PDB file of C-alpha atoms in Angstrom:
ATOM      1  CA  LYS A   1     -21.061 -14.040 -19.964  1.00 68.00           C
ATOM      2  CA  ALA A   2     -21.712 -14.103 -16.225  1.00 82.00           C
ATOM      3  CA  GLY A   3     -19.358 -12.067 -14.052  1.00 93.00           C
ATOM      4  CA  VAL A   4     -17.456 -13.051 -10.957  1.00 96.00           C
ATOM      5  CA  THR A   5     -19.776 -14.169  -8.195  1.00 96.00           C
ATOM      6  CA  GLN A   6     -19.032 -14.229  -4.510  1.00 97.00           C
ATOM      7  CA  THR A   7     -20.992 -15.854  -1.732  1.00 97.00           C
ATOM      8  CA  PRO A   8     -22.155 -14.918   0.745  1.00 97.00           C
ATOM      9  CA  ARG A   9     -22.458 -11.182   0.160  1.00 96.00           C
ATOM     10  CA  TYR A  10     -22.707 -10.331   3.837  1.00 96.00           C
ATOM     11  CA  LEU A  11     -21.543 -12.212   6.890  1.00 96.00           C
ATOM     12  CA  ILE A  12     -21.559 -11.491  10.604  1.00 97.00           C
ATOM     13  CA  LYS A  13     -19.376 -13.585  12.867  1.00 97.00           C
ATOM     14  CA  THR A  14     -18.019 -13.363  16.388  1.00 97.00           C
ATOM     15  CA  ARG A  15     -14.413 -13.384  17.501  1.00 97.00           C
ATOM     16  CA  GLY A  16     -12.832 -16.808  17.515  1.00 97.00           C
ATOM     17  CA  GLN A  17     -15.113 -18.266  14.869  1.00 97.00           C
ATOM     18  CA  GLN A  18     -13.974 -19.281  11.428  1.00 97.00           C
ATOM     19  CA  VAL A  19     -15.417 -18.354   8.055  1.00 98.00           C
ATOM     20  CA  THR A  20     -15.268 -19.640   4.485  1.00 98.00           C
ATOM     21  CA  LEU A  21     -15.860 -17.345   1.525  1.00 98.00           C
ATOM     22  CA  SER A  22     -16.493 -18.583  -1.984  1.00 98.00           C
ATOM     23  CA  CYS A  23     -15.679 -17.158  -5.394  1.00 98.00           C
ATOM     24  CA  SER A  24     -16.782 -18.364  -8.818  1.00 97.00           C
ATOM     25  CA  PRO A  25     -14.702 -16.840 -11.604  1.00 97.00           C
ATOM     26  CA  ILE A  26     -15.825 -15.826 -15.052  1.00 96.00           C
ATOM     27  CA  SER A  27     -16.154 -18.892 -17.251  1.00 95.00           C
ATOM     28  CA  GLY A  28     -12.802 -19.713 -18.827  1.00 93.00           C
ATOM     29  CA  HIS A  29     -10.775 -17.723 -16.306  1.00 94.00           C
ATOM     30  CA  ARG A  30      -8.161 -19.828 -14.551  1.00 94.00           C
ATOM     31  CA  SER A  31      -6.605 -17.245 -12.286  1.00 93.00           C
ATOM     32  CA  VAL A  32      -8.274 -16.091  -9.062  1.00 95.00           C
ATOM     33  CA  SER A  33      -6.960 -13.482  -6.647  1.00 95.00           C
ATOM     34  CA  TRP A  34      -8.260 -12.408  -3.262  1.00 96.00           C
ATOM     35  CA  TYR A  35      -7.980  -8.982  -1.654  1.00 95.00           C
ATOM     36  CA  GLN A  36      -8.936  -7.470   1.666  1.00 96.00           C
ATOM     37  CA  GLN A  37     -10.263  -3.927   1.509  1.00 94.00           C
ATOM     38  CA  THR A  38     -10.499  -1.716   4.580  1.00 93.00           C
ATOM     39  CA  PRO A  39     -10.796   2.078   4.926  1.00 87.00           C
ATOM     40  CA  GLY A  40      -7.464   2.293   6.721  1.00 84.00           C
ATOM     41  CA  GLN A  41      -5.294  -0.107   4.733  1.00 85.00           C
ATOM     42  CA  GLY A  42      -6.930   0.102   1.336  1.00 87.00           C
ATOM     43  CA  LEU A  43      -6.690  -2.917  -0.954  1.00 90.00           C
ATOM     44  CA  GLN A  44      -4.322  -5.557   0.316  1.00 91.00           C
ATOM     45  CA  PHE A  45      -3.424  -8.671  -1.627  1.00 91.00           C
ATOM     46  CA  LEU A  46      -4.163 -11.967   0.071  1.00 94.00           C
ATOM     47  CA  PHE A  47      -3.389 -14.711  -2.454  1.00 92.00           C
ATOM     48  CA  GLU A  48      -3.441 -15.636  -6.093  1.00 93.00           C
ATOM     49  CA  TYR A  49      -4.254 -19.028  -7.551  1.00 94.00           C
ATOM     50  CA  PHE A  50      -3.710 -20.287 -11.061  1.00 93.00           C
ATOM     51  CA  SER A  51      -4.673 -23.779 -12.157  1.00 92.00           C
ATOM     52  CA  GLU A  52      -5.147 -24.916  -8.557  1.00 94.00           C
ATOM     53  CA  THR A  53      -1.689 -23.713  -7.488  1.00 94.00           C
ATOM     54  CA  GLN A  54      -1.006 -20.807  -5.192  1.00 93.00           C
ATOM     55  CA  ARG A  55       1.144 -18.480  -7.222  1.00 89.00           C
ATOM     56  CA  ASN A  56       1.544 -15.607  -4.795  1.00 88.00           C
ATOM     57  CA  LYS A  57       0.731 -14.874  -1.183  1.00 90.00           C
ATOM     58  CA  GLY A  58       0.431 -11.575   0.625  1.00 90.00           C
ATOM     59  CA  ASN A  59       1.616 -10.654   4.092  1.00 90.00           C
ATOM     60  CA  PHE A  60      -1.213 -12.064   6.126  1.00 94.00           C
ATOM     61  CA  PRO A  61      -1.030 -14.458   9.091  1.00 95.00           C
ATOM     62  CA  GLY A  62      -1.498 -18.171   8.653  1.00 95.00           C
ATOM     63  CA  ARG A  63      -5.108 -17.834   9.828  1.00 97.00           C
ATOM     64  CA  PHE A  64      -5.863 -16.805   6.262  1.00 97.00           C
ATOM     65  CA  SER A  65      -5.809 -19.652   3.786  1.00 96.00           C
ATOM     66  CA  GLY A  66      -7.241 -20.429   0.415  1.00 96.00           C
ATOM     67  CA  ARG A  67      -7.563 -22.994  -2.282  1.00 96.00           C
ATOM     68  CA  GLN A  68      -8.681 -23.373  -5.855  1.00 97.00           C
ATOM     69  CA  PHE A  69     -10.598 -26.274  -7.295  1.00 96.00           C
ATOM     70  CA  SER A  70     -10.280 -27.951 -10.663  1.00 95.00           C
ATOM     71  CA  ASN A  71     -13.219 -25.912 -12.007  1.00 94.00           C
ATOM     72  CA  SER A  72     -11.312 -22.732 -11.019  1.00 95.00           C
ATOM     73  CA  ARG A  73     -13.712 -21.882  -8.209  1.00 97.00           C
ATOM     74  CA  SER A  74     -11.886 -20.664  -5.152  1.00 98.00           C
ATOM     75  CA  GLU A  75     -12.477 -20.478  -1.442  1.00 98.00           C
ATOM     76  CA  MET A  76     -10.731 -18.575   1.279  1.00 97.00           C
ATOM     77  CA  ASN A  77     -10.882 -19.428   4.939  1.00 98.00           C
ATOM     78  CA  VAL A  78     -10.178 -17.309   7.955  1.00 97.00           C
ATOM     79  CA  SER A  79      -9.834 -19.095  11.268  1.00 95.00           C
ATOM     80  CA  THR A  80      -9.938 -17.673  14.782  1.00 96.00           C
ATOM     81  CA  LEU A  81     -11.520 -14.435  13.621  1.00 97.00           C
ATOM     82  CA  GLU A  82     -10.371 -11.145  15.127  1.00 97.00           C
ATOM     83  CA  LEU A  83     -12.138  -7.791  15.178  1.00 96.00           C
ATOM     84  CA  GLY A  84      -9.567  -6.465  12.720  1.00 95.00           C
ATOM     85  CA  ASP A  85     -10.636  -9.017  10.128  1.00 97.00           C
ATOM     86  CA  SER A  86     -13.781  -6.995   9.505  1.00 97.00           C
ATOM     87  CA  ALA A  87     -13.460  -5.915   5.881  1.00 97.00           C
ATOM     88  CA  LEU A  88     -14.716  -6.234   2.355  1.00 96.00           C
ATOM     89  CA  TYR A  89     -13.148  -9.317   0.785  1.00 97.00           C
ATOM     90  CA  LEU A  90     -12.846  -9.063  -2.962  1.00 96.00           C
ATOM     91  CA  CYS A  91     -12.226 -11.827  -5.422  1.00 97.00           C
ATOM     92  CA  ALA A  92     -10.975 -11.162  -8.931  1.00 95.00           C
ATOM     93  CA  SER A  93     -10.547 -13.505 -11.868  1.00 95.00           C
ATOM     94  CA  SER A  94      -8.517 -13.320 -15.045  1.00 91.00           C
ATOM     95  CA  LEU A  95      -7.662 -15.539 -17.977  1.00 90.00           C
ATOM     96  CA  ASP A  96      -4.120 -15.857 -16.684  1.00 82.00           C
ATOM     97  CA  PRO A  97      -1.963 -14.053 -14.108  1.00 78.00           C
ATOM     98  CA  LEU A  98      -0.889 -11.362 -16.575  1.00 75.00           C
ATOM     99  CA  ALA A  99      -4.340 -10.532 -17.872  1.00 80.00           C
ATOM    100  CA  ALA A 100      -6.685  -7.869 -16.568  1.00 83.00           C
ATOM    101  CA  GLN A 101      -8.566  -8.846 -13.438  1.00 89.00           C
ATOM    102  CA  TYR A 102     -12.327  -8.641 -13.156  1.00 93.00           C
ATOM    103  CA  PHE A 103     -13.737  -8.208  -9.696  1.00 95.00           C
ATOM    104  CA  GLY A 104     -16.725  -9.674  -7.944  1.00 95.00           C
ATOM    105  CA  PRO A 105     -19.060  -7.644  -5.729  1.00 94.00           C
ATOM    106  CA  GLY A 106     -17.245  -8.719  -2.579  1.00 96.00           C
ATOM    107  CA  THR A 107     -18.202 -10.305   0.717  1.00 97.00           C
ATOM    108  CA  ARG A 108     -18.589  -7.878   3.580  1.00 96.00           C
ATOM    109  CA  LEU A 109     -17.449  -9.596   6.755  1.00 97.00           C
ATOM    110  CA  THR A 110     -18.245  -8.095  10.132  1.00 97.00           C
ATOM    111  CA  VAL A 111     -16.612  -9.576  13.209  1.00 97.00           C
ATOM    112  CA  LEU A 112     -18.272  -8.735  16.528  1.00 96.00           C
TER     113      LEU A 112
ATOM    114  CA  ALA B   1       8.896  -4.982  -4.195  1.00 73.00           C
ATOM    115  CA  GLN B   2       6.392  -3.121  -6.266  1.00 82.00           C
ATOM    116  CA  THR B   3       4.886   0.115  -5.021  1.00 91.00           C
ATOM    117  CA  VAL B   4       2.112   2.269  -6.412  1.00 95.00           C
ATOM    118  CA  THR B   5       1.567   5.831  -5.217  1.00 96.00           C
ATOM    119  CA  GLN B   6      -1.472   7.989  -5.795  1.00 97.00           C
ATOM    120  CA  SER B   7      -0.623  11.392  -4.396  1.00 96.00           C
ATOM    121  CA  GLN B   8      -4.122  12.870  -4.644  1.00 96.00           C
ATOM    122  CA  PRO B   9      -6.474  11.431  -1.998  1.00 95.00           C
ATOM    123  CA  GLU B  10      -9.346  13.521  -3.395  1.00 97.00           C
ATOM    124  CA  MET B  11     -10.085  15.391  -6.597  1.00 97.00           C
ATOM    125  CA  SER B  12     -13.104  17.234  -7.894  1.00 97.00           C
ATOM    126  CA  VAL B  13     -14.186  18.260 -11.369  1.00 97.00           C
ATOM    127  CA  GLN B  14     -17.087  20.110 -12.923  1.00 97.00           C
ATOM    128  CA  GLU B  15     -19.384  18.110 -15.129  1.00 97.00           C
ATOM    129  CA  ALA B  16     -18.241  18.163 -18.784  1.00 97.00           C
ATOM    130  CA  GLU B  17     -14.712  19.233 -17.879  1.00 97.00           C
ATOM    131  CA  THR B  18     -11.478  17.254 -17.908  1.00 98.00           C
ATOM    132  CA  VAL B  19      -9.599  15.889 -14.915  1.00 98.00           C
ATOM    133  CA  THR B  20      -6.286  14.064 -14.579  1.00 98.00           C
ATOM    134  CA  LEU B  21      -5.525  11.605 -11.802  1.00 98.00           C
ATOM    135  CA  SER B  22      -1.879  10.949 -10.982  1.00 98.00           C
ATOM    136  CA  CYS B  23      -0.105   7.681 -10.330  1.00 98.00           C
ATOM    137  CA  THR B  24       3.536   6.748  -9.970  1.00 97.00           C
ATOM    138  CA  TYR B  25       4.860   3.250  -9.571  1.00 96.00           C
ATOM    139  CA  ASP B  26       8.030   1.333  -8.996  1.00 93.00           C
ATOM    140  CA  THR B  27       8.755  -2.186 -10.173  1.00 88.00           C
ATOM    141  CA  SER B  28      11.748  -4.366 -10.884  1.00 84.00           C
ATOM    142  CA  GLU B  29       9.874  -6.292 -13.545  1.00 82.00           C
ATOM    143  CA  SER B  30      10.799  -5.654 -17.166  1.00 81.00           C
ATOM    144  CA  ASP B  31       7.463  -6.876 -18.455  1.00 83.00           C
ATOM    145  CA  TYR B  32       4.576  -5.423 -16.519  1.00 88.00           C
ATOM    146  CA  TYR B  33       1.092  -4.051 -16.863  1.00 91.00           C
ATOM    147  CA  LEU B  34      -0.641  -1.010 -15.471  1.00 93.00           C
ATOM    148  CA  PHE B  35      -4.311  -0.597 -14.740  1.00 94.00           C
ATOM    149  CA  TRP B  36      -6.853   1.915 -13.609  1.00 96.00           C
ATOM    150  CA  TYR B  37      -9.866   0.593 -11.747  1.00 96.00           C
ATOM    151  CA  LYS B  38     -12.989   2.460 -10.681  1.00 96.00           C
ATOM    152  CA  GLN B  39     -15.039   1.660  -7.588  1.00 95.00           C
ATOM    153  CA  PRO B  40     -18.323   3.597  -7.336  1.00 92.00           C
ATOM    154  CA  PRO B  41     -19.801   3.962  -3.827  1.00 86.00           C
ATOM    155  CA  SER B  42     -20.995   0.587  -2.550  1.00 76.00           C
ATOM    156  CA  ARG B  43     -20.529  -0.915  -5.964  1.00 80.00           C
ATOM    157  CA  GLN B  44     -18.275  -3.272  -7.780  1.00 88.00           C
ATOM    158  CA  MET B  45     -14.691  -2.576  -8.831  1.00 92.00           C
ATOM    159  CA  ILE B  46     -14.587  -2.022 -12.591  1.00 93.00           C
ATOM    160  CA  LEU B  47     -11.611  -2.112 -14.939  1.00 93.00           C
ATOM    161  CA  VAL B  48     -11.294   1.264 -16.674  1.00 95.00           C
ATOM    162  CA  ILE B  49      -8.162   0.894 -18.752  1.00 94.00           C
ATOM    163  CA  ARG B  50      -5.109  -1.315 -19.182  1.00 93.00           C
ATOM    164  CA  GLN B  51      -1.628  -0.488 -20.476  1.00 93.00           C
ATOM    165  CA  GLU B  52       1.115  -2.931 -21.399  1.00 90.00           C
ATOM    166  CA  ALA B  53       4.482  -1.471 -20.436  1.00 89.00           C
ATOM    167  CA  TYR B  54       6.117  -2.597 -23.670  1.00 88.00           C
ATOM    168  CA  LYS B  55       3.684  -0.512 -25.724  1.00 87.00           C
ATOM    169  CA  GLN B  56       4.667   3.089 -26.291  1.00 84.00           C
ATOM    170  CA  GLN B  57       1.221   4.122 -27.442  1.00 88.00           C
ATOM    171  CA  ASN B  58      -1.002   5.397 -24.664  1.00 91.00           C
ATOM    172  CA  ALA B  59      -4.148   3.348 -24.087  1.00 90.00           C
ATOM    173  CA  THR B  60      -7.520   4.961 -24.730  1.00 89.00           C
ATOM    174  CA  GLU B  61     -11.005   3.800 -23.856  1.00 89.00           C
ATOM    175  CA  ASN B  62     -13.701   6.244 -24.952  1.00 93.00           C
ATOM    176  CA  ARG B  63     -13.454   9.270 -22.612  1.00 96.00           C
ATOM    177  CA  PHE B  64     -10.642   7.694 -20.609  1.00 96.00           C
ATOM    178  CA  SER B  65      -7.017   7.895 -21.677  1.00 96.00           C
ATOM    179  CA  VAL B  66      -3.670   7.495 -20.004  1.00 96.00           C
ATOM    180  CA  ASN B  67      -0.384   9.321 -20.153  1.00 96.00           C
ATOM    181  CA  PHE B  68       2.224   6.621 -19.722  1.00 95.00           C
ATOM    182  CA  GLN B  69       5.734   7.901 -19.083  1.00 95.00           C
ATOM    183  CA  LYS B  70       7.828   4.756 -18.686  1.00 93.00           C
ATOM    184  CA  ALA B  71      11.115   6.439 -17.800  1.00 93.00           C
ATOM    185  CA  ALA B  72       9.439   8.539 -15.133  1.00 94.00           C
ATOM    186  CA  LYS B  73       7.332   5.556 -13.986  1.00 94.00           C
ATOM    187  CA  SER B  74       4.241   7.684 -14.238  1.00 96.00           C
ATOM    188  CA  PHE B  75       0.794   6.525 -15.318  1.00 96.00           C
ATOM    189  CA  SER B  76      -1.866   9.226 -15.121  1.00 97.00           C
ATOM    190  CA  LEU B  77      -5.523   8.866 -16.067  1.00 97.00           C
ATOM    191  CA  LYS B  78      -7.334  11.583 -17.977  1.00 98.00           C
ATOM    192  CA  ILE B  79     -11.116  11.690 -17.932  1.00 97.00           C
ATOM    193  CA  SER B  80     -12.615  13.947 -20.589  1.00 97.00           C
ATOM    194  CA  ASP B  81     -16.150  15.342 -20.627  1.00 97.00           C
ATOM    195  CA  SER B  82     -16.667  14.213 -17.025  1.00 97.00           C
ATOM    196  CA  GLN B  83     -20.071  12.820 -16.163  1.00 97.00           C
ATOM    197  CA  LEU B  84     -21.853  12.451 -12.842  1.00 96.00           C
ATOM    198  CA  GLY B  85     -21.489   8.691 -13.170  1.00 94.00           C
ATOM    199  CA  ASP B  86     -17.703   9.045 -13.128  1.00 96.00           C
ATOM    200  CA  ALA B  87     -17.809   9.859  -9.415  1.00 96.00           C
ATOM    201  CA  ALA B  88     -15.976   7.027  -7.670  1.00 97.00           C
ATOM    202  CA  MET B  89     -12.755   5.897  -6.065  1.00 96.00           C
ATOM    203  CA  TYR B  90     -10.094   5.366  -8.696  1.00 97.00           C
ATOM    204  CA  PHE B  91      -7.302   2.905  -8.078  1.00 96.00           C
ATOM    205  CA  CYS B  92      -4.076   2.644 -10.012  1.00 96.00           C
ATOM    206  CA  ALA B  93      -2.460  -0.807 -10.062  1.00 94.00           C
ATOM    207  CA  SER B  94       0.720  -2.414 -11.312  1.00 92.00           C
ATOM    208  CA  GLY B  95       1.472  -6.076 -11.895  1.00 87.00           C
ATOM    209  CA  GLY B  96       3.289  -8.525 -14.090  1.00 77.00           C
ATOM    210  CA  GLY B  97       5.852 -11.246 -14.312  1.00 69.00           C
ATOM    211  CA  SER B  98       6.008 -13.072 -11.035  1.00 70.00           C
ATOM    212  CA  GLU B  99       4.680 -10.097  -9.118  1.00 73.00           C
ATOM    213  CA  LYS B 100       1.185  -9.830  -7.732  1.00 81.00           C
ATOM    214  CA  LEU B 101      -1.076  -6.928  -8.609  1.00 85.00           C
ATOM    215  CA  VAL B 102      -0.346  -3.980  -6.304  1.00 89.00           C
ATOM    216  CA  PHE B 103      -2.856  -1.171  -5.833  1.00 92.00           C
ATOM    217  CA  GLY B 104      -2.437   2.437  -4.825  1.00 94.00           C
ATOM    218  CA  LYS B 105      -4.459   3.924  -1.965  1.00 94.00           C
ATOM    219  CA  GLY B 106      -6.955   5.438  -4.354  1.00 95.00           C
ATOM    220  CA  THR B 107      -8.218   8.864  -5.387  1.00 97.00           C
ATOM    221  CA  LYS B 108     -11.775   9.861  -4.587  1.00 96.00           C
ATOM    222  CA  LEU B 109     -13.233  11.741  -7.541  1.00 97.00           C
ATOM    223  CA  THR B 110     -16.221  14.029  -7.047  1.00 97.00           C
ATOM    224  CA  VAL B 111     -18.084  15.338 -10.078  1.00 97.00           C
ATOM    225  CA  ASN B 112     -19.963  18.586  -9.468  1.00 96.00           C
ATOM    226  CA  PRO B 113     -23.067  19.353 -11.559  1.00 94.00           C
TER     227      PRO B 113
END
């Protein structure tokens, strides 16, 4: 069974731009969560989607948004990029919100 | 709000020996789950072991086992017969009910040959 895939793997943007990251969960998984990982803050929860509904949201500004499609694929968008948004963005999928999460390889975003 | 604390930023172990990584957590949920994840350098986060809080029996996965002390809200990971490939960042996490998955800051494990 294919694992969680994330595209693109690497991204370089400049301040003020916006970016869209994509995540395809493991087949059959309906829950998708997003995390931001930085050396200083560690792993911080962004949002969780289950069956196209946002179930939980972390403490991030409104510039961070996400959605989930009917095939469980998910996207997250960051608008008006700031230098501090440079991070590894991880997506994880699970059968349901209480099940173990399986992570993708991440998208490394660099904001210049 | 849930919190997860890993008090050991770094640990080291000799190859073939045993090491224990500590984790304490706090949650208001009555039904929750605990996890240990491993993240090798520049590689993908991997689930190591999962424990349901309602189960008294400690979870075991090959060389990895946990010591789950529910009353003390402690969830340590024991790695037996350590191998070079075990070198990684290890994250403890807690989640369940309506709560999102919360991760600790991680413990960097070095395995010395």
